[in-house]
JSON list of C-alpha atoms in Angstrom, two decimals:
[
{"chain": "N", "resi": 185, "resn": "MET", "atom": "CA", "xyz": [13.21, -4.10, -5.72]},
{"chain": "N", "resi": 186, "resn": "MET", "atom": "CA", "xyz": [10.07, -4.29, -3.56]},
{"chain": "N", "resi": 187, "resn": "GLU", "atom": "CA", "xyz": [8.67, -7.05, -5.75]},
{"chain": "N", "resi": 188, "resn": "ASP", "atom": "CA", "xyz": [11.76, -9.11, -4.88]},
{"chain": "N", "resi": 189, "resn": "THR", "atom": "CA", "xyz": [11.18, -8.35, -1.21]},
{"chain": "N", "resi": 190, "resn": "TYR", "atom": "CA", "xyz": [7.56, -9.47, -1.52]},
{"chain": "N", "resi": 191, "resn": "TYR", "atom": "CA", "xyz": [8.68, -12.83, -2.90]},
{"chain": "N", "resi": 192, "resn": "GLN", "atom": "CA", "xyz": [11.35, -13.16, -0.20]},
{"chain": "N", "resi": 193, "resn": "LEU", "atom": "CA", "xyz": [8.66, -12.66, 2.44]},
{"chain": "N", "resi": 194, "resn": "GLU", "atom": "CA", "xyz": [6.36, -15.17, 0.73]},
{"chain": "N", "resi": 195, "resn": "GLU", "atom": "CA", "xyz": [9.16, -17.72, 0.58]},
{"chain": "N", "resi": 196, "resn": "ALA", "atom": "CA", "xyz": [10.00, -17.21, 4.25]},
{"chain": "N", "resi": 197, "resn": "LEU", "atom": "CA", "xyz": [6.39, -17.89, 5.22]},
{"chain": "N", "resi": 198, "resn": "VAL", "atom": "CA", "xyz": [6.24, -21.02, 3.06]},
{"chain": "N", "resi": 199, "resn": "GLN", "atom": "CA", "xyz": [9.49, -22.41, 4.49]},
{"chain": "N", "resi": 200, "resn": "GLY", "atom": "CA", "xyz": [8.74, -21.43, 8.08]},
{"chain": "N", "resi": 201, "resn": "PHE", "atom": "CA", "xyz": [11.24, -20.35, 10.68]},
{"chain": "N", "resi": 202, "resn": "GLN", "atom": "CA", "xyz": [13.74, -22.74, 12.24]},
{"chain": "N", "resi": 203, "resn": "THR", "atom": "CA", "xyz": [15.35, -20.24, 14.60]},
{"chain": "N", "resi": 204, "resn": "PRO", "atom": "CA", "xyz": [14.42, -17.02, 16.38]},
{"chain": "N", "resi": 205, "resn": "GLU", "atom": "CA", "xyz": [17.04, -15.29, 14.22]},
{"chain": "N", "resi": 206, "resn": "GLU", "atom": "CA", "xyz": [15.25, -16.35, 11.04]},
{"chain": "N", "resi": 207, "resn": "TYR", "atom": "CA", "xyz": [11.97, -15.01, 12.39]},
{"chain": "N", "resi": 208, "resn": "GLN", "atom": "CA", "xyz": [13.64, -11.76, 13.47]},
{"chain": "N", "resi": 209, "resn": "ALA", "atom": "CA", "xyz": [15.14, -11.31, 9.99]},
{"chain": "N", "resi": 210, "resn": "TYR", "atom": "CA", "xyz": [11.68, -11.91, 8.49]},
{"chain": "N", "resi": 211, "resn": "LYS", "atom": "CA", "xyz": [10.10, -9.36, 10.85]},
{"chain": "N", "resi": 212, "resn": "GLU", "atom": "CA", "xyz": [12.67, -6.71, 9.97]},
{"chain": "N", "resi": 213, "resn": "LEU", "atom": "CA", "xyz": [12.27, -7.31, 6.24]},
{"chain": "N", "resi": 214, "resn": "LYS", "atom": "CA", "xyz": [8.46, -7.25, 6.61]},
{"chain": "N", "resi": 215, "resn": "GLU", "atom": "CA", "xyz": [8.52, -3.98, 8.56]},
{"chain": "N", "resi": 216, "resn": "HIS", "atom": "CA", "xyz": [10.75, -2.36, 5.93]},
{"chain": "N", "resi": 217, "resn": "TYR", "atom": "CA", "xyz": [8.51, -3.66, 3.13]},
{"chain": "N", "resi": 218, "resn": "GLU", "atom": "CA", "xyz": [5.38, -2.35, 4.85]},
{"chain": "N", "resi": 219, "resn": "GLU", "atom": "CA", "xyz": [6.96, 1.03, 5.53]},
{"chain": "N", "resi": 220, "resn": "VAL", "atom": "CA", "xyz": [8.03, 1.49, 1.91]},
{"chain": "N", "resi": 221, "resn": "THR", "atom": "CA", "xyz": [4.95, 0.05, 0.17]},
{"chain": "N", "resi": 222, "resn": "GLY", "atom": "CA", "xyz": [2.09, 0.61, 2.61]},
{"chain": "N", "resi": 223, "resn": "ASP", "atom": "CA", "xyz": [1.11, -3.03, 1.92]},
{"chain": "N", "resi": 224, "resn": "TYR", "atom": "CA", "xyz": [0.24, -4.64, 5.25]},
{"chain": "N", "resi": 225, "resn": "SER", "atom": "CA", "xyz": [-0.95, -7.95, 3.83]},
{"chain": "N", "resi": 226, "resn": "PHE", "atom": "CA", "xyz": [1.77, -9.93, 5.62]},
{"chain": "N", "resi": 227, "resn": "SER", "atom": "CA", "xyz": [0.83, -8.51, 9.03]},
{"chain": "N", "resi": 228, "resn": "ILE", "atom": "CA", "xyz": [-2.84, -9.10, 8.29]},
{"chain": "N", "resi": 229, "resn": "ARG", "atom": "CA", "xyz": [-2.10, -12.67, 7.27]},
{"chain": "N", "resi": 230, "resn": "GLU", "atom": "CA", "xyz": [-0.11, -13.32, 10.46]},
{"chain": "N", "resi": 231, "resn": "LEU", "atom": "CA", "xyz": [-2.87, -11.97, 12.68]},
{"chain": "N", "resi": 232, "resn": "THR", "atom": "CA", "xyz": [-5.72, -13.74, 10.91]},
{"chain": "N", "resi": 233, "resn": "SER", "atom": "CA", "xyz": [-3.77, -17.02, 10.91]},
{"chain": "N", "resi": 234, "resn": "GLN", "atom": "CA", "xyz": [-3.29, -16.80, 14.67]},
{"chain": "N", "resi": 235, "resn": "LEU", "atom": "CA", "xyz": [-6.96, -16.02, 15.17]},
{"chain": "N", "resi": 236, "resn": "GLU", "atom": "CA", "xyz": [-8.09, -18.85, 12.88]},
{"chain": "N", "resi": 237, "resn": "ILE", "atom": "CA", "xyz": [-5.95, -21.35, 14.78]},
{"chain": "N", "resi": 238, "resn": "ALA", "atom": "CA", "xyz": [-7.40, -20.12, 18.08]},
{"chain": "N", "resi": 239, "resn": "LEU", "atom": "CA", "xyz": [-10.94, -20.44, 16.78]},
{"chain": "N", "resi": 240, "resn": "GLN", "atom": "CA", "xyz": [-10.32, -23.93, 15.42]},
{"chain": "N", "resi": 241, "resn": "ASN", "atom": "CA", "xyz": [-8.82, -25.05, 18.72]},
{"chain": "N", "resi": 242, "resn": "HIS", "atom": "CA", "xyz": [-11.85, -23.73, 20.64]},
{"chain": "N", "resi": 243, "resn": "ARG", "atom": "CA", "xyz": [-14.61, -24.96, 18.38]},
{"chain": "N", "resi": 244, "resn": "GLY", "atom": "CA", "xyz": [-17.66, -25.36, 20.61]},
{"chain": "N", "resi": 245, "resn": "VAL", "atom": "CA", "xyz": [-15.71, -24.43, 23.74]},
{"chain": "N", "resi": 246, "resn": "GLU", "atom": "CA", "xyz": [-15.82, -21.02, 25.40]},
{"chain": "N", "resi": 247, "resn": "PHE", "atom": "CA", "xyz": [-12.57, -19.10, 25.68]},
{"chain": "N", "resi": 248, "resn": "GLU", "atom": "CA", "xyz": [-11.17, -18.70, 29.17]},
{"chain": "N", "resi": 249, "resn": "GLU", "atom": "CA", "xyz": [-11.09, -15.04, 30.17]},
{"chain": "N", "resi": 250, "resn": "HIS", "atom": "CA", "xyz": [-7.29, -14.67, 29.87]},
{"chain": "N", "resi": 251, "resn": "GLU", "atom": "CA", "xyz": [-7.36, -16.36, 26.44]},
{"chain": "N", "resi": 252, "resn": "LYS", "atom": "CA", "xyz": [-10.16, -14.11, 25.29]},
{"chain": "N", "resi": 253, "resn": "GLU", "atom": "CA", "xyz": [-8.14, -11.04, 26.32]},
{"chain": "N", "resi": 254, "resn": "ASP", "atom": "CA", "xyz": [-5.11, -12.30, 24.38]},
{"chain": "N", "resi": 255, "resn": "TYR", "atom": "CA", "xyz": [-7.15, -12.92, 21.25]},
{"chain": "N", "resi": 256, "resn": "LEU", "atom": "CA", "xyz": [-8.93, -9.59, 21.52]},
{"chain": "N", "resi": 257, "resn": "ASP", "atom": "CA", "xyz": [-5.47, -7.98, 21.68]},
{"chain": "N", "resi": 258, "resn": "LEU", "atom": "CA", "xyz": [-4.74, -9.62, 18.32]},
{"chain": "N", "resi": 259, "resn": "VAL", "atom": "CA", "xyz": [-8.06, -8.31, 17.01]},
{"chain": "N", "resi": 260, "resn": "GLN", "atom": "CA", "xyz": [-7.09, -4.81, 18.18]},
{"chain": "N", "resi": 261, "resn": "LYS", "atom": "CA", "xyz": [-3.83, -5.06, 16.21]},
{"chain": "N", "resi": 262, "resn": "LEU", "atom": "CA", "xyz": [-5.79, -6.25, 13.19]},
{"chain": "N", "resi": 263, "resn": "GLU", "atom": "CA", "xyz": [-8.05, -3.19, 13.56]},
{"chain": "N", "resi": 264, "resn": "GLU", "atom": "CA", "xyz": [-5.07, -1.00, 12.61]},
{"chain": "N", "resi": 265, "resn": "PHE", "atom": "CA", "xyz": [-4.93, -2.67, 9.19]},
{"chain": "N", "resi": 266, "resn": "ASP", "atom": "CA", "xyz": [-8.48, -3.82, 8.38]},
{"chain": "N", "resi": 267, "resn": "SER", "atom": "CA", "xyz": [-11.44, -2.75, 10.50]},
{"chain": "N", "resi": 268, "resn": "SER", "atom": "CA", "xyz": [-13.98, -5.01, 8.77]},
{"chain": "N", "resi": 269, "resn": "LEU", "atom": "CA", "xyz": [-11.85, -8.11, 9.37]},
{"chain": "N", "resi": 270, "resn": "ALA", "atom": "CA", "xyz": [-11.32, -7.03, 12.97]},
{"chain": "N", "resi": 271, "resn": "THR", "atom": "CA", "xyz": [-15.07, -6.67, 13.45]},
{"chain": "N", "resi": 272, "resn": "HIS", "atom": "CA", "xyz": [-15.60, -10.15, 12.00]},
{"chain": "N", "resi": 273, "resn": "TYR", "atom": "CA", "xyz": [-13.11, -11.76, 14.39]},
{"chain": "N", "resi": 274, "resn": "ARG", "atom": "CA", "xyz": [-14.30, -9.73, 17.36]},
{"chain": "N", "resi": 275, "resn": "GLN", "atom": "CA", "xyz": [-17.82, -11.13, 16.83]},
{"chain": "N", "resi": 276, "resn": "LEU", "atom": "CA", "xyz": [-16.48, -14.68, 16.61]},
{"chain": "N", "resi": 277, "resn": "ILE", "atom": "CA", "xyz": [-14.51, -14.34, 19.83]},
{"chain": "N", "resi": 278, "resn": "ASP", "atom": "CA", "xyz": [-17.03, -12.38, 21.94]}
]
């Protein structure tokens, strides 16, 4: 059962989300999957993807203070799942 859910989540990420409802359905399925399995890889992937995009967009340019705060908030969320990854991104942003 959970293996099917894993593949549903993978497929949703590959296809992307066309509507807020599709994203909401994905989030609910992901939260249920994480609660049952303890596998937070989808949340980790979402956070690291957002951080990677931010870093690519700011290559060689300092973050504005409000942007830095937003990205450090993402790093703080990542800390809940993987402290070594969070440390890595915190160093890149600070």
